[in-house]
Tab-separated table of C-alpha atoms in Angstrom:
chain	number	residue	atom	x	y	z
A	5	MET	CA	90.788	131.640	-160.980
A	6	THR	CA	87.854	132.286	-158.644
A	7	ASP	CA	86.719	130.104	-155.839
A	8	GLU	CA	83.773	129.003	-157.982
A	9	ASP	CA	86.038	127.996	-160.796
A	10	VAL	CA	88.235	125.735	-158.525
A	11	ILE	CA	85.099	123.810	-157.259
A	12	GLU	CA	83.469	123.686	-160.663
A	13	ARG	CA	86.532	122.348	-162.331
A	14	TYR	CA	86.931	119.645	-159.664
A	15	LEU	CA	83.336	118.573	-160.053
A	16	ASP	CA	83.839	118.404	-163.886
A	17	GLU	CA	86.776	116.124	-163.325
A	18	LEU	CA	84.764	113.986	-160.795
A	19	LEU	CA	81.779	113.770	-163.298
A	20	VAL	CA	84.006	112.380	-166.018
A	21	GLU	CA	85.477	109.596	-163.654
A	22	LEU	CA	82.183	108.490	-162.050
A	23	ARG	CA	80.422	105.324	-163.252
A	24	GLY	CA	77.089	103.930	-162.416
A	25	SER	CA	73.446	104.985	-162.534
A	26	PRO	CA	72.472	108.627	-163.105
A	27	ARG	CA	71.035	108.726	-159.532
A	28	THR	CA	74.230	107.543	-158.004
A	29	ILE	CA	76.216	110.076	-160.068
A	30	ARG	CA	73.968	112.852	-159.043
A	31	ARG	CA	74.236	111.931	-155.345
A	32	VAL	CA	77.948	111.675	-155.295
A	33	LEU	CA	78.331	115.145	-157.065
A	34	THR	CA	75.855	116.769	-154.728
A	35	GLU	CA	77.702	115.499	-151.631
A	36	ALA	CA	81.057	116.464	-153.086
A	37	GLU	CA	79.881	119.963	-153.909
A	38	SER	CA	78.116	120.417	-150.542
A	39	HIS	CA	81.317	119.374	-148.714
A	40	LEU	CA	83.572	121.703	-150.719
A	41	ARG	CA	81.289	124.702	-150.412
A	42	ASP	CA	80.876	124.168	-146.662
A	43	ALA	CA	84.647	124.011	-146.211
A	44	VAL	CA	85.113	127.219	-148.184
A	45	ALA	CA	82.432	128.888	-146.216
A	46	ALA	CA	84.248	127.821	-142.983
A	47	GLY	CA	87.289	129.756	-144.273
A	48	VAL	CA	89.272	127.000	-146.022
A	49	GLU	CA	90.860	127.990	-149.349
A	50	PRO	CA	89.182	126.307	-152.286
A	51	ASP	CA	92.540	124.525	-153.448
A	52	GLU	CA	92.997	123.254	-149.847
A	53	ALA	CA	89.485	122.120	-149.660
A	54	VAL	CA	89.808	120.141	-152.815
A	55	ARG	CA	93.046	118.628	-151.702
A	56	ARG	CA	91.572	117.573	-148.409
A	57	PHE	CA	88.572	115.996	-150.188
A	58	GLY	CA	90.815	113.857	-152.430
A	59	GLN	CA	91.705	113.656	-156.076
A	60	ALA	CA	88.843	113.305	-158.475
A	61	HIS	CA	89.860	109.895	-159.837
A	62	VAL	CA	90.507	108.560	-156.423
A	63	VAL	CA	87.183	109.658	-155.018
A	64	ALA	CA	85.440	108.402	-158.222
A	65	ALA	CA	87.261	104.924	-157.959
A	66	ALA	CA	85.993	104.538	-154.400
A	67	SER	CA	82.466	105.444	-155.430
A	68	ASN	CA	82.506	103.166	-158.335
A	69	ARG	CA	83.676	100.241	-156.379
A	70	LEU	CA	80.720	100.709	-154.013
A	71	SER	CA	78.009	101.252	-156.641
A	72	GLY	CA	79.265	98.860	-159.186
A	73	THR	CA	77.876	98.675	-162.741
A	74	PRO	CA	75.030	96.379	-163.747
A	75	VAL	CA	76.122	93.532	-166.034
A	76	SER	CA	73.429	94.559	-168.453
A	77	VAL	CA	75.052	97.964	-168.976
A	78	LEU	CA	78.444	96.467	-169.552
A	79	LEU	CA	77.040	94.083	-172.043
A	80	ARG	CA	75.241	96.702	-173.969
A	81	GLN	CA	78.250	98.985	-174.117
A	82	LEU	CA	80.545	96.198	-175.101
A	83	LEU	CA	78.185	95.396	-177.947
A	84	VAL	CA	78.194	99.061	-179.046
A	85	ALA	CA	81.998	99.259	-178.903
A	86	ALA	CA	82.353	95.894	-180.792
A	87	CYS	CA	79.800	97.127	-183.392
A	88	LEU	CA	81.911	100.347	-183.906
A	89	LEU	CA	85.153	98.378	-184.249
A	90	CYS	CA	83.659	95.809	-186.673
A	91	ALA	CA	82.184	98.601	-188.816
A	92	ILE	CA	85.470	100.369	-188.946
A	93	GLY	CA	87.298	97.198	-189.829
A	94	PHE	CA	84.930	96.133	-192.651
A	95	THR	CA	84.796	99.573	-194.058
A	96	SER	CA	88.638	99.685	-194.094
A	97	ILE	CA	88.694	96.491	-195.995
A	98	GLY	CA	86.348	98.189	-198.513
A	99	ALA	CA	88.662	101.120	-198.745
A	100	SER	CA	91.587	98.742	-199.595
A	101	GLY	CA	89.375	97.144	-202.292
A	102	VAL	CA	89.069	100.627	-203.784
A	103	ILE	CA	92.713	101.309	-203.662
A	104	SER	CA	93.360	97.821	-205.191
A	105	GLY	CA	91.028	98.849	-208.039
A	106	GLY	CA	93.134	101.972	-208.643
A	107	MET	CA	96.379	99.809	-208.573
A	108	ASP	CA	94.713	97.499	-211.100
A	109	ALA	CA	93.898	100.336	-213.392
A	110	ALA	CA	97.421	101.802	-213.060
A	111	PHE	CA	99.578	98.641	-212.978
A	112	GLY	CA	97.386	95.774	-214.208
A	113	PRO	CA	96.069	92.712	-212.398
A	114	ARG	CA	99.414	90.946	-212.124
A	115	PHE	CA	100.544	93.744	-209.750
A	116	VAL	CA	97.452	93.389	-207.565
A	117	ALA	CA	96.935	89.538	-207.283
A	118	GLY	CA	99.291	87.896	-209.657
A	119	ASP	CA	100.994	84.581	-208.579
A	120	LEU	CA	104.757	84.578	-208.052
A	121	PRO	CA	106.956	83.249	-210.884
A	122	SER	CA	107.607	79.968	-208.953
A	123	ILE	CA	103.876	79.098	-209.141
A	124	THR	CA	102.849	76.623	-211.862
A	125	TYR	CA	99.389	75.541	-213.041
A	126	THR	CA	98.074	72.203	-214.303
A	127	SER	CA	96.351	71.964	-217.620
A	128	ALA	CA	92.919	71.657	-215.944
A	129	ARG	CA	93.585	74.668	-213.740
A	130	CYS	CA	94.634	76.724	-216.791
A	131	ASP	CA	91.427	75.843	-218.613
A	132	GLU	CA	89.502	77.011	-215.617
A	133	TYR	CA	91.210	80.378	-215.494
A	134	ARG	CA	90.726	80.885	-219.130
A	135	ARG	CA	87.073	80.159	-218.721
A	136	LEU	CA	86.884	82.659	-215.888
A	137	ALA	CA	88.850	85.407	-217.865
A	138	PRO	CA	88.449	84.542	-221.457
A	139	HIS	CA	89.943	87.823	-222.641
A	140	GLU	CA	93.349	87.354	-221.225
A	141	PRO	CA	96.108	86.190	-223.587
A	142	SER	CA	97.706	83.662	-221.279
A	143	CYS	CA	97.005	81.345	-218.377
A	144	ARG	CA	99.118	83.348	-216.017
A	145	SER	CA	97.458	86.606	-216.911
A	146	ALA	CA	94.026	84.904	-216.680
A	147	ALA	CA	94.875	83.681	-213.089
A	148	ALA	CA	95.873	87.283	-212.157
A	149	ARG	CA	92.746	88.766	-213.517
A	150	HIS	CA	90.603	86.231	-211.756
A	151	HIS	CA	92.342	86.667	-208.462
A	152	THR	CA	92.274	90.429	-208.788
A	153	ASN	CA	88.515	90.371	-209.485
A	154	GLU	CA	88.039	88.226	-206.357
A	155	VAL	CA	90.070	90.719	-204.262
A	156	GLU	CA	88.254	93.703	-205.415
A	157	THR	CA	84.792	92.279	-205.325
A	158	PHE	CA	85.121	90.767	-201.801
A	159	ARG	CA	86.767	93.791	-200.296
A	160	VAL	CA	84.204	96.209	-201.683
A	161	ALA	CA	81.448	93.966	-200.599
A	162	SER	CA	83.010	93.982	-196.973
A	163	GLY	CA	83.001	97.815	-197.218
A	164	VAL	CA	79.301	97.901	-197.986
A	165	PHE	CA	78.750	95.588	-194.981
A	166	GLY	CA	80.831	97.960	-192.867
A	167	LEU	CA	78.700	100.870	-193.884
A	168	ALA	CA	75.632	98.882	-192.731
A	169	GLY	CA	77.570	98.289	-189.505
A	170	PHE	CA	77.888	102.010	-188.930
A	171	GLY	CA	74.104	102.238	-189.255
A	172	ALA	CA	73.672	99.500	-186.760
A	173	TRP	CA	76.157	101.259	-184.358
A	174	ALA	CA	74.337	104.476	-184.688
A	175	PHE	CA	70.986	102.852	-183.892
A	176	LEU	CA	72.377	100.929	-180.792
A	177	ARG	CA	74.224	104.038	-179.601
A	178	ARG	CA	71.086	106.154	-179.695
A	179	ARG	CA	68.937	103.395	-178.161
A	180	TRP	CA	71.461	102.877	-175.362
A	181	ARG	CA	72.851	106.344	-175.128
A	182	ALA	CA	75.551	106.771	-172.630
A	183	THR	CA	77.699	109.853	-171.796
A	184	PRO	CA	81.245	109.631	-170.476
A	185	ALA	CA	79.899	110.159	-166.964
A	186	THR	CA	77.624	107.181	-167.110
A	187	GLY	CA	79.623	104.996	-169.475
A	188	ALA	CA	80.747	101.729	-167.949
A	189	LEU	CA	83.688	101.271	-170.240
A	190	PRO	CA	86.916	103.259	-170.033
A	191	PRO	CA	86.976	106.110	-172.752
A	192	ALA	CA	90.390	104.800	-173.971
A	193	LEU	CA	89.130	101.172	-174.483
A	194	VAL	CA	87.990	101.465	-178.144
A	195	PRO	CA	90.940	103.679	-179.496
A	196	GLY	CA	93.281	101.379	-177.625
A	197	ILE	CA	91.951	98.174	-179.043
A	198	GLY	CA	91.770	99.977	-182.511
A	199	ALA	CA	95.328	101.114	-182.473
A	200	ALA	CA	96.641	97.763	-181.264
A	201	VAL	CA	94.654	95.678	-183.821
A	202	PHE	CA	95.068	97.741	-186.886
A	203	GLY	CA	98.743	98.512	-185.942
A	204	THR	CA	99.488	94.838	-185.818
A	205	GLY	CA	97.566	94.364	-188.940
A	206	ALA	CA	99.547	97.121	-190.815
A	207	LEU	CA	102.936	95.480	-189.734
A	208	THR	CA	101.755	91.918	-190.682
A	209	LEU	CA	100.457	93.032	-194.093
A	210	ALA	CA	103.591	95.180	-194.822
A	211	SER	CA	105.833	92.210	-193.951
A	212	GLN	CA	103.803	90.175	-196.406
A	213	ALA	CA	104.297	92.810	-199.072
A	214	MET	CA	108.137	92.778	-198.290
A	215	GLN	CA	108.065	89.019	-198.899
A	216	SER	CA	106.763	89.642	-202.332
A	217	ILE	CA	109.546	92.181	-202.950
A	218	GLY	CA	112.040	89.508	-201.514
A	219	TRP	CA	111.122	87.334	-204.309
A	220	ARG	CA	112.241	90.195	-206.759
A	221	SER	CA	108.843	90.294	-208.230
A	222	THR	CA	105.869	92.784	-207.838
A	223	ALA	CA	103.342	90.036	-208.563
A	224	GLY	CA	100.693	90.119	-205.858
A	225	LEU	CA	102.205	93.081	-204.155
A	226	GLY	CA	99.238	95.337	-204.545
A	227	GLN	CA	96.806	93.329	-202.532
A	228	TRP	CA	99.036	93.406	-199.431
A	229	LEU	CA	100.195	97.047	-200.020
A	230	SER	CA	96.731	98.442	-200.322
A	231	ALA	CA	95.587	96.648	-197.091
A	232	ALA	CA	98.718	97.707	-195.231
A	233	VAL	CA	98.325	101.428	-196.275
A	234	VAL	CA	94.791	101.402	-195.036
A	235	SER	CA	95.495	99.598	-191.847
A	236	ALA	CA	98.349	102.046	-190.988
A	237	VAL	CA	96.213	105.149	-191.606
A	238	VAL	CA	93.360	103.690	-189.372
A	239	ALA	CA	95.818	102.715	-186.706
A	240	GLY	CA	97.299	106.200	-186.807
A	241	GLY	CA	93.763	107.757	-186.394
A	242	PHE	CA	93.014	105.467	-183.428
A	243	GLY	CA	96.434	106.354	-181.964
A	244	VAL	CA	95.848	110.120	-182.100
A	245	SER	CA	92.317	109.504	-180.563
A	246	LEU	CA	93.980	107.471	-177.720
A	247	LEU	CA	96.543	110.024	-176.965
A	248	ARG	CA	93.853	112.774	-176.841
A	249	THR	CA	91.750	110.622	-174.650
A	250	LEU	CA	94.463	109.818	-172.137
A	251	ARG	CA	95.553	113.555	-171.989
A	252	ARG	CA	92.050	114.590	-171.195
A	253	SER	CA	91.449	111.977	-168.659
A	254	PRO	CA	92.635	112.467	-165.072
A	255	VAL	CA	93.159	108.689	-164.866
A	256	ALA	CA	96.215	109.164	-167.021
A	257	ARG	CA	98.055	110.972	-164.124
A	258	PHE	CA	100.269	108.777	-161.853
A	259	ASP	CA	100.679	111.165	-159.015
């Protein structure tokens, strides 16, 4: 590795860690580059010059504390992050609705959203279900059809709302464009929250599905199983993104 490569690599690491206005970041990078090149010109080895100057994340942390981040920038980027997470969440609900529809076609409405055998209905309730699903042969099957239609309709509608959320996220991101160098939020924030929220959701939904199995009945299993599968997939995607972010970031080092 040449002397130039050592300095450029250090400046790249410093750029990733710096927060604040573009002017502040340019000033810090210029001062760091000038100091390192002056040291090398004076006969100091590049690696030694970098060591004396300080690790990139330590230097950046000191600069970030001095410069600070405007509250308006924090709020804008929090809004963009929240918009992305909500869009992914609602779209995931829509995906579970599509999977529920497939389960409905394959196994019937009772598997998706049927009531457990211990559930009973009043005459008035049965009349209502038969009115809502007149083609079903029994009160219980009519209830299952009605509940399944609700699950599929509401979830798919949520998915459409999620797609609109992606549009809003893209618009805000373009309007308040921020690179990793000027971003006020840690790069691992969104994947960390996503992995935690969707991972917890997957476990909760899976436990609900297991309760249905515990009753020795598959009635209503599909609505929980479809949501658990989607949540697990999304949580896995966020987890991979989180690991990649932590491995790329110098902050992940504890030396």
